[in-house]
XYZ file of N, CA and C in Angstrom:
720
model
N 90.618 80.010 76.184
C 89.582 80.624 77.271
C 89.016 81.912 75.793
N 88.933 81.530 74.566
C 87.890 81.516 73.793
C 86.789 81.758 73.584
N 86.046 83.168 73.014
C 83.490 83.163 72.936
C 83.482 81.916 71.204
N 82.521 81.403 71.803
C 81.961 80.746 70.373
C 80.760 81.149 70.372
N 80.162 80.145 69.406
C 78.574 81.149 69.106
C 77.789 80.596 70.542
N 78.023 80.046 70.984
C 77.263 79.252 71.892
C 77.028 80.294 73.163
N 77.652 81.271 72.858
C 76.652 82.041 74.601
C 76.062 82.865 73.812
N 75.691 82.878 75.964
C 74.045 83.342 75.198
C 74.018 84.773 74.709
N 72.981 84.592 74.193
C 72.593 86.309 73.931
C 70.761 86.978 75.052
N 71.158 88.311 75.294
C 69.937 88.586 75.653
C 69.653 89.937 74.926
N 68.784 90.985 74.878
C 68.229 91.914 74.392
C 69.175 92.860 75.824
N 69.794 94.094 75.304
C 70.555 94.884 75.114
C 69.755 95.540 76.190
N 69.634 95.907 77.650
C 68.599 96.639 77.978
C 69.405 97.732 78.024
N 67.969 98.638 79.056
C 68.494 100.290 78.812
C 69.242 100.817 80.237
N 70.738 101.781 80.174
C 71.637 102.521 80.622
C 70.800 103.161 81.422
N 70.914 104.001 82.131
C 70.705 104.832 83.239
C 72.113 105.844 83.592
N 72.528 106.150 82.451
C 73.003 107.796 82.783
C 73.942 108.028 84.630
N 75.521 107.286 84.346
C 75.271 108.285 85.825
C 76.324 109.228 86.266
N 76.369 109.968 86.663
C 77.464 111.208 86.347
C 78.037 111.520 87.423
N 79.458 111.820 87.267
C 80.768 111.563 88.598
C 80.321 110.599 89.570
N 80.472 109.451 89.159
C 80.772 108.782 89.939
C 82.652 108.554 90.043
N 82.380 109.104 91.300
C 84.052 108.707 91.364
C 83.588 108.086 93.097
N 83.219 107.802 94.489
C 83.502 106.831 95.503
C 82.730 106.148 95.078
N 83.307 104.581 95.692
C 83.594 103.616 95.864
C 81.841 103.077 95.387
N 80.498 103.338 96.406
C 78.770 103.657 96.212
C 78.544 103.918 94.828
N 79.235 104.796 95.075
C 79.159 105.602 92.664
C 79.111 104.522 91.568
N 80.009 103.940 92.514
C 80.603 102.889 90.896
C 80.064 101.196 91.131
N 80.110 101.048 92.464
C 79.186 99.588 93.130
C 77.261 100.533 92.510
N 77.464 101.194 92.228
C 75.345 101.623 91.519
C 75.456 101.523 89.994
N 76.622 102.245 89.912
C 77.165 102.159 88.300
C 77.110 100.944 87.676
N 77.298 99.949 88.643
C 78.392 98.757 87.983
C 76.797 97.581 88.367
N 75.841 97.909 90.040
C 75.020 96.997 89.860
C 73.892 97.239 88.318
N 73.041 99.065 88.580
C 72.220 99.313 87.956
C 72.764 99.043 86.556
N 73.133 99.502 85.057
C 73.674 98.794 83.979
C 74.186 98.203 83.550
N 75.056 96.682 85.340
C 75.456 95.366 84.217
C 75.373 94.629 85.511
N 75.440 94.708 86.710
C 75.343 93.368 87.636
C 73.797 92.704 87.340
N 72.505 93.641 87.549
C 71.495 93.280 87.952
C 70.700 93.052 86.892
N 71.218 93.095 84.959
C 70.734 93.621 83.543
C 70.921 92.052 83.966
N 71.655 91.474 83.553
C 72.491 89.765 83.724
C 71.942 89.315 84.791
N 71.726 89.410 85.728
C 71.320 88.409 85.930
C 69.880 87.971 85.707
N 68.821 89.234 85.916
C 67.214 89.332 84.928
C 67.524 88.302 83.743
N 68.673 89.140 83.227
C 67.670 88.120 81.903
C 69.083 87.483 81.109
N 69.506 86.762 81.879
C 70.878 85.680 81.543
C 70.492 84.616 83.158
N 71.229 85.194 84.256
C 71.454 84.238 86.285
C 69.190 83.541 85.858
N 68.439 84.784 85.627
C 67.242 84.483 85.458
C 67.052 82.737 84.705
N 67.653 82.639 83.355
C 67.721 81.260 82.737
C 67.423 80.010 82.886
N 68.879 79.881 83.863
C 69.829 79.282 83.900
C 69.246 78.121 85.886
N 69.597 76.462 85.024
C 69.612 76.533 86.469
C 70.431 75.331 87.137
N 70.838 76.111 89.364
C 70.223 76.994 88.950
C 69.619 77.958 88.666
N 68.996 79.231 89.351
C 69.174 80.498 89.113
C 70.512 81.189 89.779
N 71.141 81.651 88.578
C 71.883 82.368 89.139
C 71.728 83.341 89.371
N 72.956 84.180 89.563
C 72.484 86.299 90.245
C 73.267 86.883 90.855
N 73.871 88.173 90.340
C 75.740 88.700 91.388
C 73.852 88.737 92.906
N 74.964 89.631 93.898
C 74.813 89.871 94.746
C 75.628 90.764 95.715
N 75.441 91.221 96.564
C 75.935 91.945 97.874
C 76.923 90.505 98.308
N 77.991 90.724 98.975
C 78.168 89.117 99.731
C 77.713 88.056 101.517
N 77.202 89.511 102.106
C 76.098 89.479 102.845
C 74.911 88.377 102.618
N 74.194 87.889 100.874
C 73.378 87.229 100.903
C 73.705 85.513 101.128
N 75.178 85.641 101.302
C 75.790 83.676 101.438
C 76.836 84.227 103.402
N 76.386 82.833 103.460
C 76.701 83.164 105.135
C 78.472 82.670 104.743
N 79.329 81.879 104.315
C 80.484 81.726 104.669
C 81.437 81.390 103.192
N 81.191 83.279 103.193
C 82.706 83.671 102.385
C 84.268 84.254 102.971
N 84.789 84.228 102.966
C 85.740 84.510 103.849
C 86.142 85.964 102.601
N 86.237 86.715 103.436
C 86.682 88.388 103.054
C 84.907 89.472 102.464
N 85.327 90.038 101.763
C 84.395 90.791 101.731
C 84.058 91.887 100.898
N 83.759 90.565 99.620
C 84.428 91.391 98.127
C 82.861 91.349 97.896
N 83.063 92.917 96.860
C 81.323 94.151 97.136
C 80.772 93.461 96.333
N 80.579 91.920 95.333
C 79.699 91.505 94.755
C 80.294 90.719 94.362
N 78.777 89.564 94.458
C 79.254 88.024 94.010
C 78.544 87.378 92.980
N 78.787 85.917 92.768
C 77.644 86.041 92.122
C 77.510 83.755 92.493
N 76.445 83.717 92.316
C 76.585 83.239 93.204
C 74.604 82.116 92.548
N 74.496 81.133 92.905
C 73.842 80.065 92.432
C 73.169 79.312 93.978
N 72.450 79.130 94.030
C 71.429 78.672 94.700
C 72.745 78.993 96.294
N 72.543 78.314 97.300
C 74.177 78.832 97.991
C 75.650 78.646 97.656
N 76.262 77.915 96.708
C 77.414 78.211 95.813
C 77.784 79.641 95.523
N 78.259 80.217 95.671
C 79.634 80.722 95.493
C 80.011 80.726 94.162
N 80.826 81.858 93.160
C 80.860 81.192 91.311
C 81.990 82.142 91.189
N 81.887 83.427 92.221
C 82.670 84.402 91.362
C 82.921 84.912 92.706
N 84.068 86.373 91.867
C 83.890 87.412 93.039
C 84.409 88.591 92.112
N 83.690 89.618 92.688
C 84.192 91.167 92.331
C 84.411 92.175 93.089
N 85.167 92.857 92.870
C 86.036 93.939 93.469
C 85.597 95.249 93.053
N 85.904 96.300 93.352
C 85.395 97.754 93.335
C 86.574 98.661 94.098
N 87.501 99.378 92.683
C 87.416 100.302 92.799
C 86.693 101.620 92.803
N 87.920 102.457 92.894
C 87.453 104.007 91.971
C 88.744 104.309 91.304
N 87.923 104.983 90.251
C 89.419 105.050 88.765
C 89.607 106.506 89.316
N 90.362 106.886 90.097
C 90.768 107.076 91.446
C 92.419 106.359 91.630
N 91.913 104.794 91.938
C 92.690 103.941 92.912
C 93.939 102.755 90.830
N 92.474 102.532 90.658
C 92.939 102.342 89.285
C 93.218 103.150 88.135
N 93.935 103.931 87.965
C 93.918 104.596 87.065
C 95.000 104.574 85.098
N 94.819 103.667 85.021
C 95.731 102.901 84.283
C 94.327 102.079 83.218
N 94.981 101.461 82.245
C 95.057 100.717 80.828
C 95.335 99.413 81.286
N 96.311 99.282 81.611
C 97.783 98.026 82.295
C 98.535 97.626 83.028
N 97.003 97.486 83.638
C 97.514 97.563 85.423
C 98.668 95.924 85.848
N 98.766 95.196 84.682
C 100.150 94.023 84.612
C 101.189 95.512 84.360
N 101.807 95.598 83.757
C 102.558 95.893 84.137
C 103.098 96.754 85.032
N 101.624 98.012 84.686
C 102.024 98.793 86.349
C 103.187 98.190 87.740
N 102.070 96.543 86.762
C 101.943 95.756 88.908
C 104.030 95.208 88.476
N 104.461 95.740 87.745
C 106.112 94.543 87.704
C 106.514 96.153 87.686
N 106.117 97.571 87.589
C 106.684 98.775 88.496
C 106.965 98.852 89.493
N 105.052 98.767 89.718
C 105.719 98.360 91.774
C 105.955 97.785 92.113
N 106.980 96.363 91.922
C 107.638 95.592 92.951
C 108.747 97.044 92.376
N 109.572 96.798 91.271
C 110.570 97.400 91.072
C 110.952 99.076 92.183
N 110.330 99.708 91.888
C 110.104 100.592 92.731
C 109.246 100.108 94.375
N 109.395 99.309 94.419
C 109.497 98.623 95.898
C 110.671 98.456 95.600
N 111.573 97.592 95.224
C 112.554 96.364 95.675
C 113.620 98.010 95.298
N 113.664 99.406 95.367
C 114.864 100.459 95.271
C 113.876 101.057 96.538
N 113.435 100.617 96.969
C 113.442 101.165 98.373
C 112.012 102.523 98.009
N 111.257 102.235 97.355
C 110.569 103.931 97.064
C 109.374 103.675 97.163
N 108.693 104.403 97.069
C 106.921 104.283 97.339
C 106.705 104.715 96.534
N 105.823 103.392 95.305
C 105.656 104.079 93.661
C 104.334 105.566 94.319
N 104.635 106.162 92.518
C 103.664 107.325 92.860
C 102.312 106.415 92.494
N 102.077 105.849 92.518
C 100.233 104.925 91.688
C 100.264 103.668 91.999
N 100.015 102.868 92.528
C 100.618 101.663 93.093
C 99.106 101.098 92.496
N 99.315 99.861 91.870
C 98.328 98.165 91.846
C 98.447 97.849 92.554
N 99.427 97.333 93.473
C 99.120 96.330 94.070
C 98.477 95.418 95.716
N 97.681 96.700 96.050
C 96.561 95.726 97.395
C 95.459 95.891 96.467
N 95.344 95.996 95.299
C 94.016 96.265 94.549
C 93.866 94.643 93.620
N 94.984 94.491 94.403
C 95.192 93.009 92.447
C 95.465 91.447 94.103
N 96.074 92.498 95.632
C 96.478 91.869 96.586
C 95.255 91.293 96.644
N 93.725 91.792 96.729
C 92.443 92.382 97.687
C 91.898 91.259 96.900
N 91.532 91.069 94.996
C 90.907 90.372 94.257
C 91.858 88.942 94.343
N 92.791 88.595 94.219
C 94.254 87.233 94.603
C 93.015 86.284 95.144
N 93.466 87.684 96.824
C 93.161 86.452 98.204
C 91.560 86.014 98.087
N 90.548 86.996 98.525
C 89.082 86.656 97.463
C 89.226 84.966 96.947
N 89.733 85.298 95.883
C 90.275 84.458 95.045
C 90.095 82.563 95.277
N 91.265 83.580 96.450
C 92.607 81.735 97.183
C 92.112 81.684 97.762
N 90.882 82.141 99.451
C 90.546 81.969 100.095
C 89.311 81.047 99.985
N 88.465 81.317 98.883
C 87.173 81.024 98.714
C 87.605 79.677 97.571
N 88.143 79.891 96.685
C 88.609 78.138 96.034
C 88.050 78.974 94.671
N 88.182 80.293 93.713
C 87.313 80.621 92.687
C 88.757 80.428 92.365
N 88.048 80.383 90.245
C 89.265 80.654 89.454
C 88.763 81.674 89.445
N 87.963 82.262 89.191
C 87.447 83.236 88.437
C 87.458 84.550 89.563
N 87.160 85.488 88.864
C 87.095 87.133 89.682
C 86.861 88.024 88.480
N 87.214 88.969 89.096
C 86.457 90.602 88.335
C 87.307 92.169 88.942
N 88.035 92.376 89.110
C 87.259 94.083 89.193
C 87.423 94.836 88.510
N 86.997 95.799 88.695
C 86.677 97.307 88.223
C 86.376 98.694 88.505
N 86.551 99.217 87.749
C 85.903 100.815 87.584
C 85.134 100.710 87.716
N 83.906 100.715 87.236
C 82.619 100.215 85.816
C 83.180 100.834 84.854
N 84.193 101.817 84.873
C 84.898 102.927 83.627
C 85.637 101.592 82.662
N 86.762 100.997 83.952
C 87.478 100.133 83.259
C 87.288 98.907 84.263
N 87.668 98.233 83.218
C 87.674 96.463 84.395
C 88.841 95.012 84.151
N 88.768 94.628 84.283
C 89.679 93.044 84.791
C 89.109 92.211 84.974
N 89.251 91.087 84.500
C 89.090 89.621 84.505
C 90.379 88.757 84.493
N 89.711 88.004 86.200
C 90.902 87.262 86.913
C 90.679 85.906 86.672
N 91.904 85.005 86.215
C 90.936 83.600 86.540
C 93.375 82.585 87.396
N 93.055 82.266 88.118
C 93.304 81.107 88.952
C 93.416 79.913 88.268
N 93.864 79.356 88.027
C 93.517 77.875 86.372
C 93.874 77.007 87.596
N 92.975 75.763 87.446
C 92.929 75.438 88.413
C 93.873 73.928 89.314
N 94.854 73.809 87.184
C 96.243 73.761 87.794
C 97.482 73.674 87.914
N 96.724 74.878 88.193
C 97.958 76.436 89.121
C 97.333 76.839 89.466
N 96.860 76.382 90.761
C 95.937 77.899 91.200
C 96.579 78.794 91.773
N 98.328 78.757 91.594
C 99.026 80.088 92.849
C 99.268 81.300 91.628
N 99.288 80.941 90.342
C 99.274 81.418 89.061
C 97.858 82.321 89.189
N 98.633 83.427 88.506
C 97.381 84.687 88.364
C 97.021 85.300 87.516
N 96.266 85.451 86.037
C 96.392 85.590 85.138
C 95.310 87.180 83.894
N 95.521 87.266 84.665
C 94.733 89.030 84.322
C 94.385 89.214 82.924
N 93.435 89.868 82.272
C 92.913 89.781 81.346
C 93.382 92.451 81.129
N 93.438 91.520 79.579
C 93.504 93.830 79.027
C 92.527 93.277 79.703
N 92.238 95.493 79.735
C 91.467 96.282 80.093
C 89.961 96.045 79.115
N 89.219 96.339 79.936
C 87.719 95.814 78.844
C 87.654 97.824 79.323
N 86.813 98.301 78.305
C 86.026 99.202 78.818
C 84.548 99.406 78.974
N 84.021 100.759 79.874
C 82.192 100.162 79.771
C 81.959 100.838 78.472
N 82.739 101.410 77.383
C 82.521 102.757 75.987
C 83.096 101.270 75.407
N 83.639 100.725 75.240
C 83.498 99.032 74.401
C 82.929 98.080 73.621
N 83.701 98.224 72.625
C 82.142 96.915 71.966
C 82.536 96.000 71.081
N 82.990 95.438 71.295
C 84.237 94.788 70.506
C 85.371 93.943 71.341
N 84.791 93.163 72.359
C 84.070 92.975 73.124
C 82.856 93.942 73.828
N 81.699 93.941 74.045
C 81.073 95.188 74.899
C 81.335 94.627 76.876
N 81.521 95.164 77.694
C 81.731 94.531 79.267
C 79.898 93.660 78.727
N 78.753 93.849 78.288
C 78.420 92.810 79.197
C 78.540 91.844 77.993
N 78.710 92.224 77.098
C 79.104 90.161 76.276
C 80.327 89.644 77.633
N 81.132 90.955 77.530
C 82.585 90.362 78.240
C 82.101 89.474 79.644
N 80.802 90.057 80.330
C 80.592 88.864 81.541
C 79.703 87.985 81.374
N 79.551 88.176 80.584
C 78.072 87.200 79.529
C 79.258 86.267 79.699
N 79.921 86.047 79.427
C 81.127 84.457 78.892
C 82.215 84.800 79.765
N 82.626 85.629 80.983
C 83.127 84.832 83.042
C 81.716 84.068 83.437
N 80.879 84.803 83.307
C 79.470 84.233 83.543
C 79.207 82.253 83.027
N 79.492 82.115 81.828
C 79.987 80.990 81.196
C 80.824 80.215 82.097
N 81.897 80.671 81.947
C 83.112 79.739 82.371
C 83.077 79.536 83.500
N 82.356 80.944 84.585
C 82.356 79.900 85.986
C 80.876 79.451 86.366
N 80.249 79.138 85.823
C 78.898 77.819 86.216
C 79.848 77.162 85.374
N 80.030 77.065 84.962
C 80.616 74.780 83.802
C 81.703 74.904 84.910
N 82.871 76.148 85.605
C 83.613 75.185 86.676
C 84.360 76.244 87.733
N 83.401 76.680 88.974
C 84.070 77.789 89.196
C 85.200 77.556 90.774
N 85.308 76.437 90.042
C 86.502 75.811 91.710
C 87.408 76.037 91.452
N 89.150 76.550 92.446
C 90.397 76.053 91.789
C 90.712 76.610 93.623
N 91.955 75.145 93.777
C 92.601 75.377 94.977
C 92.833 76.411 95.549
N 92.736 76.263 97.205
C 94.026 77.272 97.849
C 95.313 77.304 97.182
N 95.657 78.509 96.847
C 97.079 78.865 97.245
C 97.550 78.889 97.922
N 99.124 77.629 98.087
C 98.980 77.505 99.767
C 100.156 78.522 99.636
N 100.493 78.116 101.397
C 99.588 79.478 102.674
C 99.617 81.469 102.581
N 98.749 80.997 101.739
C 97.976 82.264 101.827
C 97.405 83.415 103.541
N 98.095 84.220 103.384
C 98.203 84.890 104.562
C 95.985 84.774 105.370
N 94.762 85.448 105.751
C 94.093 85.715 105.472
C 93.427 87.269 105.255
N 92.375 87.187 104.107
C 92.061 87.331 103.591
C 91.528 88.998 103.960
N 91.561 90.400 103.900
C 91.323 91.472 103.442
C 89.397 91.204 104.497
N 89.827 91.652 106.302
C 87.756 91.586 106.078
C 87.655 93.158 105.972
N 88.158 94.430 105.766
C 87.919 96.493 105.427
C 88.262 96.350 104.088
N 87.840 97.087 103.562
C 87.937 97.406 102.412
C 88.856 98.259 102.548
N 89.673 98.292 101.518
C 91.514 99.167 100.811
C 91.085 100.214 100.321
N 91.961 100.766 101.934
C 92.094 102.464 101.454
C 93.712 102.316 101.460
N 94.422 102.719 100.503
C 96.024 103.722 100.161
C 95.977 104.246 100.913
N 97.683 102.932 100.905
C 98.131 103.453 102.309
C 99.226 105.656 101.434
N 99.789 106.113 102.711
C 100.342 106.966 102.840
C 101.395 106.699 102.141
N 102.391 107.372 101.878
C 104.178 107.262 101.910
C 104.563 106.693 102.769
N 104.007 106.710 104.686
C 104.735 107.150 105.590
C 104.327 105.852 106.072
N 103.355 104.632 105.898
C 102.817 104.147 106.210
C 101.556 102.610 105.751
N 102.683 101.624 104.770
C 102.629 100.869 103.606
C 101.439 99.797 104.671
N 100.682 99.530 103.816
C 99.533 98.936 104.577
C 99.373 97.230 105.626
N 101.260 97.676 105.667
C 101.237 96.869 106.716
C 101.053 95.055 106.395
N 101.312 94.529 104.965
C 100.889 93.711 104.376
C 101.229 94.066 102.931
N 102.671 94.872 102.972
C 103.394 94.971 101.435
C 104.600 93.749 101.746
N 105.341 92.812 101.954
C 105.749 91.170 101.797
C 104.643 90.489 100.937
N 103.337 90.286 101.536
C 102.346 88.735 100.547
C 101.729 90.235 99.169
N 102.461 88.761 97.637
C 101.635 89.623 97.003
C 101.333 87.935 96.062
N 100.950 88.772 95.002
C 100.519 86.711 94.855
C 102.136 87.065 93.938
N 102.902 85.310 93.533
C 103.527 84.722 93.179
C 104.491 85.523 92.225
N 105.525 86.491 92.617
C 105.800 87.478 91.176
C 106.045 86.221 90.006
N 105.492 87.388 88.857
C 105.709 86.789 87.705
C 104.706 87.006 87.885
N 103.613 86.390 88.198
C 102.493 85.058 87.899
C 101.483 85.644 87.497
N 101.396 87.191 87.438
C 100.295 88.317 87.440
C 100.298 88.254 85.825
N 99.868 87.893 84.498
C 100.490 87.986 83.006
C 99.385 88.046 82.798
N 99.225 88.725 81.130
C 98.900 89.414 80.972
C 98.304 88.218 79.341
N 96.188 88.045 79.537
C 96.116 86.845 79.509
C 95.063 86.881 77.663
N 94.417 86.513 77.251
C 93.523 87.795 76.013
C 92.782 88.466 76.011
N 91.814 88.924 74.768
C 91.418 89.790 75.288
C 90.294 89.808 76.229
N 91.057 90.925 76.433
C 90.128 91.072 78.006
C 88.147 90.944 78.320
N 87.650 91.209 77.442
C 86.337 91.411 77.375
C 86.062 89.177 77.202
N 86.988 88.591 76.943
C 86.955 86.818 76.452
C 86.493 86.191 78.283
N 87.357 87.201 79.426
C 87.108 86.599 80.987
C 88.839 85.683 80.769
N 89.990 85.573 79.800
C 90.473 85.110 80.303
C 91.613 84.528 78.768
N 91.814 83.644 78.724
C 93.090 83.504 77.520
C 93.111 82.348 77.096
N 93.777 83.055 75.413
C 93.172 82.875 74.147
C 94.621 81.826 73.590
N 94.393 80.101 74.832
C 96.834 79.127 73.982
C 97.262 79.955 74.725
N 96.803 79.911 75.797
C 97.981 81.208 76.767
C 98.875 81.482 77.457
N 99.383 81.529 78.611
C 98.760 83.584 78.235
C 100.663 83.030 78.366
N 101.315 84.398 78.147
C 103.316 83.563 78.711
C 102.405 85.061 80.601
N 103.854 84.315 80.885
C 104.121 85.941 82.138
C 104.991 86.691 81.108
N 104.545 88.299 82.509
C 104.806 89.038 81.886
C 106.190 88.665 82.434
N 107.549 90.200 82.499
C 108.670 89.813 83.586
C 109.904 89.856 82.850
């Protein structure tokens, strides 16, 4: 899934400087203002049918409430979930996910857990039969892929930071847009629970989220190719 010379070109937008991006609404505003809206205008508006990034309420039949979606007419193509940098404060969420599972297996609470955010975007993708998803704090972004031929496997890219230059966050999203444009669908994984209806709140040490027994299949979160290209180069090996 490496990018190539057919990736659409666009004029670099003018960025707005956001200070103190901390709460989820701040993250949504920064991501939408500096990334999603410019891509809707420069790339999405030139497609037939027109593509755009918008809030999940723009479509009626969405399972769950992802923060943003990519759609073309009434077709859902991509789900995006936003978290604060306090919830996702590490670059390597694949390694942290595996560490979290080990810690939980020892009946201890991990000091930093990425399990619930990963579960959340995985469910949005699974219940809406999507191949691709995005998890972002604006400062850090990861791209998710559920292969059509193996939909209960979840592949996670390397982190792409909003300060990266090769590739940039914009170019990374242009590439994931092109993947979703050509083939957005993947079957729902078997035996999935209902998608979350409320935004994620980290559990405290005495109370988990009541659903901690459900994860993407153990070992299925895997390192893919350079995250800026939205996924896997030549097949990603499972980690664990």
